[in-house]
Amino acid sequence: MNRYRTFLMICGGTGCSAGGGGGKLKDALETELKDRGIQDEFKVVMTCCNGFCGEGPIMKVNPDGIFYKGLKPENMATIAEEHLYKGKPVERHLYQAPGRPGKVPLMKDIPYFNLQVSRVMRNKGLIDPEKIEEYIARDGYQAAAKALTSMSPEEIIKTVKDSGLRGRGGANFPTGLKWELCAGAPSDEKYILCNGDEGDPGVFIDRTIMESDPHAVIEGMIIGAKAINAKKGYLYVRIEYFMAVSRMQLAIKEARENGLLGRDILGTGFDFDMEVFETPGAFVCGESTALMLTVEGKRGMPRPTPPNSVVKGLFGKPSVLNNVQTFANVPQIILNGADWFKEHGVEGSTGSRVFALTGSVNNAGLLEVPMGETLNRIVNEIGGGVKRGRKFKAIHLGGPSGGYLPEKFLDTPLTFEGMEEIGVMVGSGGVVVMDDLNCMVHAAKSVLEFTVFESCGKCPPCRIGSQVLMDIYNDITEGRGKMEDLDLIEELSDEMIKTSLCGLGQCAPKPVLTSLKYFREEYESHINEGWCKAGECRELVTFYIDEETCKGCGACKRVCPVEAITGEKKKPHLINQETCIKCRACLETCKFGSILAGPASMREELLNKKAVEA
Amino acid sequence: MIELTINGKKVKAPPESTILDAARKSGIYIPHLCYDRRLVPYGGCRLCLVEVEGSSKLLTSCSTPVRDGMVVQTETEKLAKARKSVLELLLVHHPLDCPVCDKAGECELQDLAFKYGAAEGRFKRQRSHGPDYLDAPLVVRDPNRCVLCGICVRLCTEYQGVGAINLIGRGFKTMVSPAFGETLDCEFCGQCIDACPVGALSSKPIRYGTRVWMMEHKETICPYCGCGCTLTLGVREGRVERSVGKEGKGISNGDLCGKGRFGFDFIYSKQRLTTPMIRRNGELEPVGWEEALAFTAEKLSRIKETHGPGSIGAIGSESAPKTVEDSYMLQKFMRETVGTGNIDSAARFGYAKAQGAVKQAFGLDALPIDFHSPLESEAILVVESDISSSHPVFALRILEAAREKGAKLMVMEPRMTKLSRHAHEWLRNRPGSSVAVLNAMMNTMLDEGLYDKGASNVRNFAELQKGLADSTPEKAEALTGVPAERIKEAARDFAKAGRRLLCLTMGESENSKGANTVLAAANLLILAGSGPEALQIPAEFSNSMGMFEAGVRPDADGGLDAMAMIYDDGSPIKAMYIMGEDLLTAFPRTSEVEARLKGLEFLVVQDIRLTETAKLADVVLPAASWAEKEGTCVGATGIPQRAVKCVPATGESLPDWKIFIELAKLMGKGLGVEDMAGVRAEVERNVKLRFETSGAAPAFNPVAYGDGETTDADYPMSMVTGVLLQHSGSLTTFSNSLCSVVSDAYIQVNVDDASRMKLSDDAFVKLSSRRGEVFLKARVTDEVPEGMIFAPAHFPHARVNALTSPSTNGGHSIVAVRVESAG
């Protein structure tokens, strides 16, 4: 076997691969190594996702721990020559913390990594997800072996219950209790299902886990199957997650070949097998009853409970459904015990969990932190603060079923109950940072668009209610709003929460209500002043240039797609109101804050002024 | 029983029930749009929300199970507010077109909006989300009125077992639609129309016809099949406008098939007879009653004198336009006034065969079915019978048993019927071979000791053993095409089931079974230890059993049956009196029938319409139809049911019983009754209308499988005739509504046969047998197996019976035919 001096760990996650990294990077690097005749000293490895997707494509140089970011295949020549051949890391591709001087060459020194914990994502950037041996080498399937050989179903359930693990999907139901209820339901046939359909926009946690550590999911399901005595499992993955689908399928095949799935697993007499169920993807299928109906080949619509799925689920049999992250937590709990899991987190919200941090933030990506951590730490310390130094406005937490939080809640601990108290939910773990360029009315409207599109259509409150809310928002953002509409939004939202059949309809008004509750002044300025101060609602804004601060740099002129901006160099520029399409490109570009967003009525004034001048 | 409190009232309910069930039972109304008693709870409309003490959430009463000590409130301020909001939302796009909506007056949404005051909603944003109107035969859809309660979809898929429609699209754009938005192509049972809580689905024949409140509603019995469903007729100004099924009414409890719901319009057929007619110079001419009756009386008297009473014969009818009273008076007239026992009906080719076999097997005179028996069975075996077409509502019970009660449904059937599609075990045998399969099942039971020990004491057990010794499943496989292993499995499942049921039909147009099939079926049941109650052979028409018991059957000593009267070369018949039967459509070997009728000295046809047979008559007497007269009907269940007079008789037509009274008087031998009361009193005195299965004396009657007519190079295909969902008996072909679904005669040909014969779908073909030829259209399908032709026999113009022949040996009478392109 070849012994290598150094391992070059190229991230093979979806984010990095899509950004021109992954395979292309690997090919380029290998060519460069060969050209220099040093290919036998270096092993190029495609690893699973590191989670720091915002800085991708990424490569680590082990064992030194040098961390390269934002790589392109054409950079490989320099790295091979300067670093790998001559031994001097290439400064240009090293990480630099936003707003701070100096490069940070080592991964362990980068706050994004060293402020996280590594449990569910403990294998990130380390193993090749397409090789079962690498998972096994990192204690993989030890927990399954322990559960199958030396634990009774009751003991498994007790351990999971003691750990306090709660579902990492939307509803956060205690996992051990769910298993216990299903184990207690009498039936000769039971099913275990894993939801990898992850429907929240901007969230890619389950997808990444399936792509990075597929065997952890399988192992979790095997342990769950033993706990409830299921013989068959389904992994529900949306079809457009093609890498997740193929890696899970490969992993299942490998597990089967190694006697970890199928008949008589590890010689224990326990039979369990599973398959990937590729779904066309629908947000409503996050509801267990709807999800199970689609596995049966029926239309995905929730049904009323009781009977709950644990009693009457897939094909009418008792079934357990957990999401990917939940199952991925299980092996470590079984292996290390409930107390180990509880080292992190707080009472009622134990363990760690992964968040997907996106939006106006410097370090976008996946990060794992203990439950009970504050948003402040996630956004400002790990996330490196708001992008381009803009002013923080809100966090959108928990996706379309969550809500908006203003700055005052940044130090509230992220616990399930704590978040519910202030009107949002941890939900699927999406954290979207919003800055002063985001209009909160517009933001709520965008989420509503999603709900309207994803409503299954079964019950009137959700089917028609969300559409009516959408109509009201269209009115407000297009200048037809009335103050009474705000009461109507609250009333209708309240009725939707009370009368909708499933979580989709019951949670759909949450973003609306929180945006109205915490940012009411924005609604009022839309309605009363005809003014969207963030400049997102085109009908309610007029862009103009502050002559006093404009330096005449011409940056705005260059980005304007309709050539509405005129002006000589170093003299204040002017926006032609007749041609301006309010795309906001100038506002986002101007470094001096000279582009201003005025109320809609200003346009008329400016046009009149121009006419008088002429 | 669970005890709970609803609105302060103590209520008791069985443990499995929901809050809504309990409330409905105790007369407490909870609003709902998506609940239907026949379906699993849906929880979609959010109107049946109730408050339950101890629960912070509002709960849907349709899906929440009752609990001991539960305290429920169904009308609170909070609930009224929630319901009002939901209604306001529904009215966002539901047009307020009640003034032109057929449903107005019985619309749930209208009533609820009235109750909760939600008409002009706060959320009103006028918009539509689909086309206004979608056309199809019989069913009209107005998608904008739809509240997406999903009842139609679920009823069609779960309950009817059809699945012609589903919800497509999602969210606000969700619509009820056939796949890919195509035109509706379904059974056209119309169950969805009755169940639709709003006006989104309506009945095309009465669209814009009448307002609900202008109709008077009357309950009567369906005139068609033996099920005997209760129809609620909407009558306005002396005209039947519609027919609907109502929950809690009759044996059908609100279920109807397309015939019951739409087929009533035969009474308004243009072919209805309005005056008596006499043939003069070869043409039928309208005459008055006096003249017609005098002429008939004189002719019959003369023939009786010349050739003796034995030269006169009569044919009666099984379906509801002819009641027990009519049948009784026909036979009384024939026996007392004319003096002959030559009386029979088309039941000779159907129900009479079953009746004879039942007598042989169990010693019973009649065997009614128990409508709900499937629901109590663990295994149901259906023998070459398309019960979903012949007795659609009874078949719903079979489907329900298989779907919800865990019954194992085994269907022996060459065709892809609704039952074979829903069967747990489909034994696709060759047409007519069911006796061989049944014998092989018994062979397995004997072989494996799976028979009831008491059976060895039943008469002829030894003969049965001997007779079946050679009927091994392996031999049956060669004869029937059903794999031996599956026959054995079926035998084991059937024998081991605690409560079993065997269902088959014996319709006059069905030629794939004979008396032997019934005997073999009875043998199987007796061997398994079941009694006659496990044998369900629904009599074909609405008054089959009534007619039979009223005496429309030949005298036991010397009376001629239909076979002897019509087909025997030496038939002494010179004159016939035909009441309500179209021999030229319903009787096999039509050309012989036609020759016989033409050769008669005198032919009287008393009917509601000018049938093919009536066109040959010397005298045609117009009879009042169903819904135009009082009477009693006894269908398959053996329960006498009252048919009610709802509208005046058409033209000068008279009830049949009345015609016989008048005629008898003119012939000088009155019948001793004057009015309905008199007839009814006699019927009650003389006709046994209660049937019992107790006192059975079972006996084995071993039967061997006989091949029937053989196919050869000239006639290579086997033609099976039978009923359609829309057409059974020629009465249906006079219904405009039913004809708007299926109006043209056709045969079904297997895809592979068709490609071999180069027949395209809808090709015009010549179909010939050893007895004749007819021309009709071919439909290419995979519903029939290779080598088989299926032909509905009910279209008078198609004369499919020109090709057929009655069975004389108890076997099937499948016909060997040839199909040629005639395009």
mmCIF file of N, CA and C in Angstrom, chain A residues 26-36:
data_model
loop_
_atom_site.group_PDB
_atom_site.id
_atom_site.type_symbol
_atom_site.label_atom_id
_atom_site.label_comp_id
_atom_site.label_asym_id
_atom_site.label_seq_id
_atom_site.Cartn_x
_atom_site.Cartn_y
_atom_site.Cartn_z
ATOM 1 N N LYS A 26 -10.308 18.207 -8.555
ATOM 2 C CA LYS A 26 -9.493 17.027 -8.309
ATOM 3 C C LYS A 26 -8.689 16.682 -9.569
ATOM 4 N N ASP A 27 -9.367 16.701 -10.723
ATOM 5 C CA ASP A 27 -8.686 16.384 -11.986
ATOM 6 C C ASP A 27 -7.547 17.362 -12.238
ATOM 7 N N ALA A 28 -7.865 18.647 -12.044
ATOM 8 C CA ALA A 28 -6.857 19.670 -12.311
ATOM 9 C C ALA A 28 -5.651 19.490 -11.398
ATOM 10 N N LEU A 29 -5.929 19.219 -10.126
ATOM 11 C CA LEU A 29 -4.844 19.080 -9.155
ATOM 12 C C LEU A 29 -3.984 17.854 -9.472
ATOM 13 N N GLU A 30 -4.671 16.775 -9.820
ATOM 14 C CA GLU A 30 -3.907 15.552 -10.122
ATOM 15 C C GLU A 30 -3.008 15.737 -11.331
ATOM 16 N N THR A 31 -3.507 16.484 -12.329
ATOM 17 C CA THR A 31 -2.691 16.763 -13.509
ATOM 18 C C THR A 31 -1.449 17.566 -13.118
ATOM 19 N N GLU A 32 -1.693 18.582 -12.277
ATOM 20 C CA GLU A 32 -0.564 19.417 -11.870
ATOM 21 C C GLU A 32 0.474 18.601 -11.092
ATOM 22 N N LEU A 33 -0.010 17.709 -10.224
ATOM 23 C CA LEU A 33 0.913 16.896 -9.422
ATOM 24 C C LEU A 33 1.759 16.008 -10.330
ATOM 25 N N LYS A 34 1.066 15.431 -11.320
ATOM 26 C CA LYS A 34 1.750 14.537 -12.246
ATOM 27 C C LYS A 34 2.801 15.311 -13.041
ATOM 28 N N ASP A 35 2.419 16.499 -13.481
ATOM 29 C CA ASP A 35 3.343 17.321 -14.251
ATOM 30 C C ASP A 35 4.643 17.573 -13.477
ATOM 31 N N ARG A 36 4.484 17.626 -12.147
ATOM 32 C CA ARG A 36 5.669 17.894 -11.333
ATOM 33 C C ARG A 36 6.274 16.612 -10.800
#
